[in-house]
Amino acid sequence: MTEFATRVENVSISGIREVFEAAGDEAINLGIGQPDFPTPAHARRAAVEAIESGQTDAYTSNKGIPQLREAIAAKYDRDYGIEVDPGNTIATSGGSEALHLALEAHVDPNQEVIFPDPGFVSYDALTRIAGGTPKPVSLRDDLTLDPAAVEDAITEETAVFIVNSPANPTGAVQSEADMREFARIADEHDVLCISDEVYEHIVFEGEHHSPLKFAETDNVVVVSACSKTYSMTGWRLGWLVGSGDRIDRMLRVHQYAQACASAPAQFAAEAALTGPQEPVAEMVGAFEERRDVVVDGLEDAGLEVPTPSGAFYAMPKVPEGWCDEVLDRGVVAVPGEAFGSNGEGYARLSYATGMEELKAALEIIDSATAAVR
Ligand SMILES: Cc1ncc(COP(=O)(O)O)c(C=O)c1O
């Protein structure tokens, strides 16, 4: 009898799904990690035009259409003054595939992968799928990742450490000084830093800095995507940036697992990256307003919450039984332990939900918090 492979038996379906399934149809869902805005019209139109003119009927090059890879490279120059060769990029099926390729290409069985805890659910699961050993590290009180904690966790077996700023589930943004440190650690320890930058444009205070800018070796691989920045989660379009050698190895996995990213999505992504950026600014402005309302509401309810500087999540400390109580009253929040054992005692709230719903949810949270105190 064929048994299931250990690598799949070692992972389970994300705890986030379980909460959604437990929620009634009428519930206000603060569990969802996707913007509630439409994809910009010019991006949609570019896909439609590409489809109608027959440009999307065939496979594209494995790495993606040249004009998209040029747009990705140009974006790094425009946004951060980082020079990227379009040949050193791969268009992927979302940031998710990009993370998978980066880990598959760099992690041997039993090698260690360091990542933030609480952190995005895929880091632990994709590490196990690659045969690696997860090495979660705890966060500072402000929920940022301390470079010193990463450096302390590095051993002979470490293959990769993952940095995610702005972060899911915390909304925390790493400082420029931290990012310089992560680059130094990658250089000095000769360990790969995977920098997950899918929320790079959703920053309210300060600026996003990529360790790619500061590293002196090729030990940084960047993962990003159109998903969050352009509200394109359904299009499945992300990318990788890395050195020629690293891209070559990641491409081997991509070539056999995926062949190429979806062609219509590639045309939409090129338009999103090169077209007007106002829709991004509008969305980020709306998230910031909501962030303020959510943080005020949580504090008024008596909860302690570090002010998130980016993404669209807040992560308050909550009393025991809080997530069940708010769920019973019709609000979905994800228990912090879904993001790692250090997430226990916290909950993640997404504010990628309309203001009216958020205000209604905060009233429910206020009474639910009083009930479980
Ligand atoms: C931190 C982080 N990285 C990567 C991803 C994957 O993004 P995509 O939808 O582009 O696959 C997500 C999605 O929620 C995320 O939160």
Coordinates of C-alpha atoms and ligand atoms in Angstrom, one line a residue:
M1 CA 0.0 0.0 0.0
T2 CA 1.4 3.4 -0.9
E3 CA 1.7 5.5 2.2
F4 CA 1.5 9.3 2.1
A5 CA 4.8 11.0 1.9
T6 CA 6.2 12.2 5.3
R7 CA 6.6 15.7 3.9
V8 CA 2.8 16.1 3.5
E9 CA 2.0 14.2 6.7
N10 CA 4.1 16.8 8.4
V11 CA 1.9 19.7 7.4
S12 CA -1.8 20.4 8.0
I13 CA -4.4 22.7 6.5
S14 CA -3.9 26.3 7.8
G15 CA -5.8 27.1 11.1
I16 CA -7.2 30.2 9.3
R17 CA -9.5 28.0 7.2
E18 CA -10.9 26.3 10.3
V19 CA -12.0 29.6 11.7
F20 CA -13.7 30.6 8.4
E21 CA -15.5 27.3 8.4
A22 CA -16.8 27.8 11.9
A23 CA -18.2 31.2 11.1
G24 CA -21.8 31.8 10.1
D25 CA -22.7 33.4 6.8
E26 CA -23.7 36.7 8.5
A27 CA -20.4 37.0 10.4
I28 CA -18.1 40.0 9.9
N29 CA -14.9 38.5 8.6
L30 CA -11.8 40.1 9.9
G31 CA -9.8 37.0 9.0
I32 CA -9.3 37.6 5.3
G33 CA -5.8 38.5 4.0
Q34 CA -6.9 40.3 0.8
P35 CA -7.7 43.9 0.0
D36 CA -11.4 44.6 -0.6
F37 CA -10.6 46.9 -3.6
P38 CA -11.0 46.1 -7.3
T39 CA -7.9 45.3 -9.4
P40 CA -7.0 48.6 -11.2
A41 CA -9.0 48.9 -14.4
H42 CA -5.9 49.3 -16.6
A43 CA -4.6 46.0 -15.4
R44 CA -7.8 44.2 -16.1
R45 CA -8.0 45.8 -19.5
A46 CA -4.4 44.7 -20.4
A47 CA -5.3 41.1 -19.7
V48 CA -8.5 41.3 -21.8
E49 CA -6.7 42.9 -24.7
A50 CA -4.0 40.3 -24.5
I51 CA -6.5 37.5 -24.5
E52 CA -8.5 39.0 -27.4
S53 CA -5.5 39.5 -29.5
G54 CA -4.4 35.9 -29.0
Q55 CA -1.2 36.7 -27.1
T56 CA -2.2 34.4 -24.1
D57 CA -3.0 31.2 -25.9
A58 CA 0.5 29.6 -25.6
Y59 CA 3.1 29.0 -22.9
T60 CA 5.2 32.0 -22.2
S61 CA 9.0 31.7 -21.6
N62 CA 9.5 29.9 -18.3
K63 CA 10.7 33.0 -16.6
G64 CA 7.8 35.1 -17.9
I65 CA 7.2 37.5 -20.8
P66 CA 10.2 39.9 -21.3
Q67 CA 8.1 43.0 -20.9
L68 CA 6.9 41.9 -17.5
R69 CA 10.4 41.1 -16.3
E70 CA 11.5 44.5 -17.6
A71 CA 8.7 46.1 -15.6
I72 CA 9.7 44.2 -12.5
A73 CA 13.3 45.2 -12.9
A74 CA 12.3 48.9 -13.5
K75 CA 10.1 48.9 -10.4
Y76 CA 13.2 48.1 -8.2
D77 CA 15.0 51.0 -9.7
R78 CA 12.0 53.4 -9.5
D79 CA 11.1 52.5 -5.9
Y80 CA 14.4 51.8 -4.3
G81 CA 17.2 52.7 -6.6
I82 CA 18.2 49.0 -6.8
E83 CA 19.6 47.8 -10.1
V84 CA 18.0 44.5 -11.2
D85 CA 18.7 42.6 -14.4
P86 CA 15.4 41.5 -15.9
G87 CA 17.1 38.2 -16.6
N88 CA 17.4 37.7 -12.8
T89 CA 13.7 37.6 -12.2
I90 CA 11.1 34.9 -12.5
A91 CA 7.3 35.5 -12.8
T92 CA 5.6 33.0 -10.5
S93 CA 2.1 31.9 -9.6
G94 CA 1.8 34.4 -6.7
G95 CA 4.2 35.1 -3.9
S96 CA 3.3 31.6 -2.6
E97 CA 5.0 29.9 -5.5
A98 CA 8.0 32.2 -5.2
L99 CA 8.5 31.2 -1.6
H100 CA 8.1 27.6 -2.5
L101 CA 10.8 27.8 -5.3
A102 CA 13.2 29.7 -3.0
L103 CA 13.0 27.1 -0.3
E104 CA 13.0 24.1 -2.7
A105 CA 16.1 25.4 -4.4
H106 CA 18.1 26.2 -1.2
V107 CA 17.1 23.8 1.6
D108 CA 18.5 20.2 1.8
P109 CA 16.8 17.6 4.0
N110 CA 17.2 18.4 7.7
Q111 CA 18.7 21.8 7.1
E112 CA 17.3 24.6 9.2
V113 CA 15.1 27.5 8.1
I114 CA 14.7 30.4 10.6
F115 CA 11.6 32.5 10.4
P116 CA 9.5 34.8 12.6
D117 CA 7.0 33.4 15.2
P118 CA 4.3 34.5 14.9
G119 CA 4.8 34.5 11.2
F120 CA 3.1 33.8 7.9
V121 CA 1.7 30.3 7.9
S122 CA 3.6 29.2 4.7
Y123 CA 7.1 29.5 6.2
D124 CA 6.7 26.5 8.5
A125 CA 4.8 24.4 6.0
L126 CA 7.0 25.1 3.0
T127 CA 10.1 24.4 5.1
R128 CA 8.7 21.0 6.0
I129 CA 7.7 20.3 2.4
A130 CA 11.2 21.1 1.3
G131 CA 12.4 18.5 3.9
G132 CA 13.9 21.2 6.2
T133 CA 13.6 21.8 9.9
P134 CA 11.6 24.9 11.0
K135 CA 13.4 27.2 13.4
P136 CA 10.9 29.7 14.6
V137 CA 12.3 32.7 16.5
S138 CA 10.3 35.0 18.8
L139 CA 9.7 38.7 18.2
R140 CA 10.5 41.8 20.1
D141 CA 7.7 43.4 22.2
D142 CA 6.8 45.6 19.3
L143 CA 6.4 42.5 17.2
T144 CA 9.4 43.2 14.9
L145 CA 12.0 40.6 14.2
D146 CA 15.3 41.2 16.1
P147 CA 18.3 40.6 13.8
A148 CA 20.3 39.6 17.0
A149 CA 17.7 36.8 17.6
V150 CA 18.2 35.6 14.0
E151 CA 22.0 35.7 14.4
D152 CA 21.8 33.7 17.6
A153 CA 19.6 31.1 16.0
I154 CA 22.1 30.5 13.1
T155 CA 23.9 27.1 13.3
E156 CA 26.0 25.0 10.9
E157 CA 22.7 23.6 9.6
T158 CA 21.0 26.9 8.8
A159 CA 20.2 27.2 5.1
V160 CA 17.9 30.2 5.1
F161 CA 16.4 32.9 7.3
I162 CA 13.2 34.6 6.3
V163 CA 12.4 38.2 6.8
N164 CA 8.9 39.6 6.2
S165 CA 8.3 43.3 6.3
P166 CA 5.7 44.7 6.4
A167 CA 4.6 41.5 8.2
N168 CA 1.7 39.2 8.2
P169 CA 0.3 38.6 10.9
T170 CA 1.6 41.5 12.9
G171 CA 1.6 44.5 10.6
A172 CA 5.1 45.4 11.9
V173 CA 7.6 47.1 9.6
Q174 CA 11.3 46.5 10.1
S175 CA 13.6 49.6 10.3
E176 CA 16.3 50.4 7.8
A177 CA 18.9 49.6 10.5
D178 CA 17.3 46.1 11.0
M179 CA 17.4 45.5 7.2
R180 CA 21.0 46.5 7.1
E181 CA 21.7 44.0 9.9
F182 CA 19.8 41.2 8.1
A183 CA 22.0 41.9 5.0
R184 CA 25.1 41.9 7.1
I185 CA 24.1 38.6 8.7
A186 CA 23.4 37.0 5.3
D187 CA 26.8 38.2 4.1
E188 CA 28.9 37.3 7.2
H189 CA 27.3 33.9 7.9
D190 CA 27.0 33.1 4.2
V191 CA 23.4 32.1 4.7
L192 CA 20.5 33.0 2.4
C193 CA 18.0 35.7 3.4
I194 CA 14.6 35.3 1.8
S195 CA 13.0 38.7 2.0
D196 CA 9.2 38.4 1.7
E197 CA 8.1 41.8 0.5
V198 CA 4.6 41.1 -0.7
Y199 CA 3.3 44.1 1.5
E200 CA 6.1 46.4 0.4
H201 CA 3.8 49.3 -0.6
I202 CA 1.4 49.1 2.3
V203 CA 3.4 51.2 4.7
F204 CA 2.0 54.0 6.9
E205 CA 5.0 55.2 8.9
G206 CA 8.5 55.2 7.6
E207 CA 9.5 53.4 4.5
H208 CA 10.0 49.9 3.2
H209 CA 13.7 48.9 2.9
S210 CA 14.9 45.8 1.2
P211 CA 17.9 43.9 2.4
L212 CA 18.7 43.4 -1.3
K213 CA 19.9 47.0 -1.3
F214 CA 22.4 46.5 1.5
A215 CA 23.8 43.0 0.9
E216 CA 27.3 42.8 -0.6
T217 CA 27.0 39.1 -1.6
D218 CA 24.2 37.4 -3.5
N219 CA 22.7 36.0 -0.3
V220 CA 19.4 37.8 -0.6
V221 CA 16.4 36.6 -2.7
V222 CA 13.4 38.8 -2.8
V223 CA 9.8 37.5 -3.1
S224 CA 7.1 39.9 -4.0
A225 CA 3.7 39.9 -5.9
C226 CA 0.9 42.0 -7.4
S227 CA -1.5 40.3 -4.9
K228 CA -1.6 42.8 -2.1
T229 CA -0.3 46.0 -3.8
Y230 CA -2.7 45.9 -6.7
S231 CA -5.5 43.9 -5.1
M232 CA -4.8 41.0 -7.5
T233 CA -4.9 38.0 -5.2
G234 CA -7.0 36.0 -7.6
W235 CA -4.7 36.6 -10.6
R236 CA -1.9 34.6 -9.0
L237 CA 1.1 36.7 -10.1
G238 CA 4.3 37.1 -8.0
W239 CA 8.0 37.1 -8.7
L240 CA 11.5 36.3 -7.5
V241 CA 14.6 38.5 -7.7
G242 CA 18.0 37.0 -7.1
S243 CA 21.4 36.4 -8.6
G244 CA 21.8 34.6 -11.9
D245 CA 22.9 31.4 -10.2
R246 CA 20.1 31.4 -7.7
I247 CA 17.5 32.3 -10.4
D248 CA 18.8 29.4 -12.5
R249 CA 18.3 26.9 -9.7
M250 CA 14.8 28.2 -8.7
L251 CA 13.9 28.1 -12.4
R252 CA 14.6 24.4 -12.5
V253 CA 11.8 23.8 -9.9
H254 CA 9.5 26.4 -11.6
Q255 CA 10.0 24.8 -15.0
Y256 CA 8.9 21.4 -14.0
A257 CA 6.3 22.3 -11.5
Q258 CA 4.6 25.2 -13.2
A259 CA 6.1 25.8 -16.7
C260 CA 5.2 29.5 -16.6
A261 CA 2.9 31.8 -14.7
S262 CA -0.6 32.3 -16.2
A263 CA -0.2 34.4 -19.4
P264 CA -3.2 36.7 -18.9
A265 CA -2.0 37.5 -15.4
Q266 CA 1.4 38.4 -16.7
F267 CA -0.1 41.0 -19.0
A268 CA -2.2 42.4 -16.2
A269 CA 0.8 42.5 -13.9
E270 CA 2.9 44.4 -16.5
A271 CA 0.2 47.0 -16.8
A272 CA -0.2 47.2 -13.0
L273 CA 3.5 47.8 -12.5
T274 CA 4.0 50.3 -15.4
G275 CA 0.6 52.1 -15.3
P276 CA -0.7 54.8 -12.9
Q277 CA 0.1 54.1 -9.3
E278 CA -2.8 56.2 -7.8
P279 CA -5.0 53.2 -7.1
V280 CA -2.2 51.9 -4.7
A281 CA -2.0 55.3 -2.9
E282 CA -5.8 55.4 -2.5
M283 CA -5.9 51.9 -1.1
V284 CA -3.0 52.5 1.3
G285 CA -4.7 55.8 2.4
A286 CA -7.9 53.8 3.2
F287 CA -6.0 51.1 5.1
E288 CA -4.3 53.8 7.2
E289 CA -7.6 55.4 8.2
R290 CA -9.0 52.0 9.1
R291 CA -5.8 51.1 11.0
D292 CA -6.4 54.2 13.2
V293 CA -10.0 53.3 13.8
V294 CA -9.1 49.7 14.6
V295 CA -6.2 50.5 17.0
D296 CA -8.4 53.1 18.8
G297 CA -11.3 50.6 19.0
L298 CA -9.1 47.8 20.4
E299 CA -7.5 50.1 23.0
D300 CA -10.9 51.4 24.0
A301 CA -11.9 47.8 24.6
G302 CA -8.9 47.6 26.9
L303 CA -6.7 45.5 24.7
E304 CA -3.0 46.1 24.3
V305 CA -2.0 46.4 20.6
P306 CA 1.3 47.5 19.1
T307 CA 0.4 50.1 16.4
P308 CA 1.0 48.3 13.1
S309 CA 2.9 50.5 10.6
G310 CA 2.0 48.5 7.5
A311 CA 0.1 45.7 5.8
F312 CA -3.5 45.5 6.9
Y313 CA -3.4 43.5 10.1
A314 CA -3.4 44.3 13.8
M315 CA -2.3 41.8 16.4
P316 CA -3.7 42.6 19.9
K317 CA -3.0 40.6 23.0
V318 CA -6.2 38.9 24.0
P319 CA -7.5 37.1 27.1
E320 CA -8.2 33.3 27.0
G321 CA -11.3 32.4 25.1
W322 CA -11.5 35.7 23.3
C323 CA -11.5 34.4 19.7
D324 CA -14.3 32.0 20.5
E325 CA -16.3 34.7 22.3
V326 CA -16.0 37.2 19.3
L327 CA -16.8 34.4 16.9
D328 CA -20.0 33.4 18.9
R329 CA -21.0 37.1 18.6
G330 CA -20.4 37.1 14.8
V331 CA -16.9 38.4 14.3
V332 CA -14.1 36.3 12.8
A333 CA -10.6 36.8 14.1
V334 CA -7.8 34.4 13.7
P335 CA -6.2 33.0 16.9
G336 CA -2.6 33.9 17.1
E337 CA -1.4 30.3 17.5
A338 CA -2.4 29.7 13.8
F339 CA 0.9 31.7 13.1
G340 CA 3.2 29.8 15.5
S341 CA 3.3 28.9 19.2
N342 CA 4.5 32.3 20.2
G343 CA 1.2 33.7 18.7
E344 CA -0.7 32.2 21.6
G345 CA -2.4 34.9 23.6
Y346 CA -2.8 37.1 20.5
A347 CA -5.3 37.4 17.7
R348 CA -4.9 38.6 14.1
L349 CA -7.5 41.1 12.8
S350 CA -7.5 42.0 9.1
Y351 CA -8.8 45.5 8.4
A352 CA -9.1 44.8 4.6
T353 CA -12.8 45.2 5.3
G354 CA -15.1 48.2 4.8
M355 CA -15.2 50.9 7.5
E356 CA -18.9 50.3 8.5
E357 CA -18.2 46.6 9.1
L358 CA -15.1 47.4 11.0
K359 CA -17.0 49.8 13.3
A360 CA -19.7 47.2 13.9
A361 CA -17.1 44.6 14.6
L362 CA -15.3 46.9 17.1
E363 CA -18.6 47.3 19.0
I364 CA -19.0 43.5 19.2
I365 CA -15.3 43.2 20.2
D366 CA -15.8 45.7 23.0
S367 CA -18.7 43.8 24.6
A368 CA -17.0 40.4 23.9
T369 CA -13.8 41.6 25.6
A370 CA -15.8 42.7 28.7
A371 CA -17.5 39.3 28.8
V372 CA -14.3 37.3 28.9
R373 CA -12.3 39.5 31.3
Ligands
LIG1 C1 3.6 37.4 4.1 C2 3.0 36.8 2.9 N1 3.8 36.3 2.0 C3 3.3 35.7 0.8 C4 2.0 35.6 0.6 C5 1.5 34.9 -0.6 O1 0.9 35.8 -1.5 P1 0.3 35.4 -2.8 O2 -1.2 35.6 -2.7 O3 0.9 36.4 -3.9 O4 0.6 34.0 -3.1 C6 1.1 36.1 1.6 C7 -0.4 36.0 1.4 O5 -1.2 36.2 2.3 C8 1.6 36.7 2.8 O6 0.8 37.2 3.7

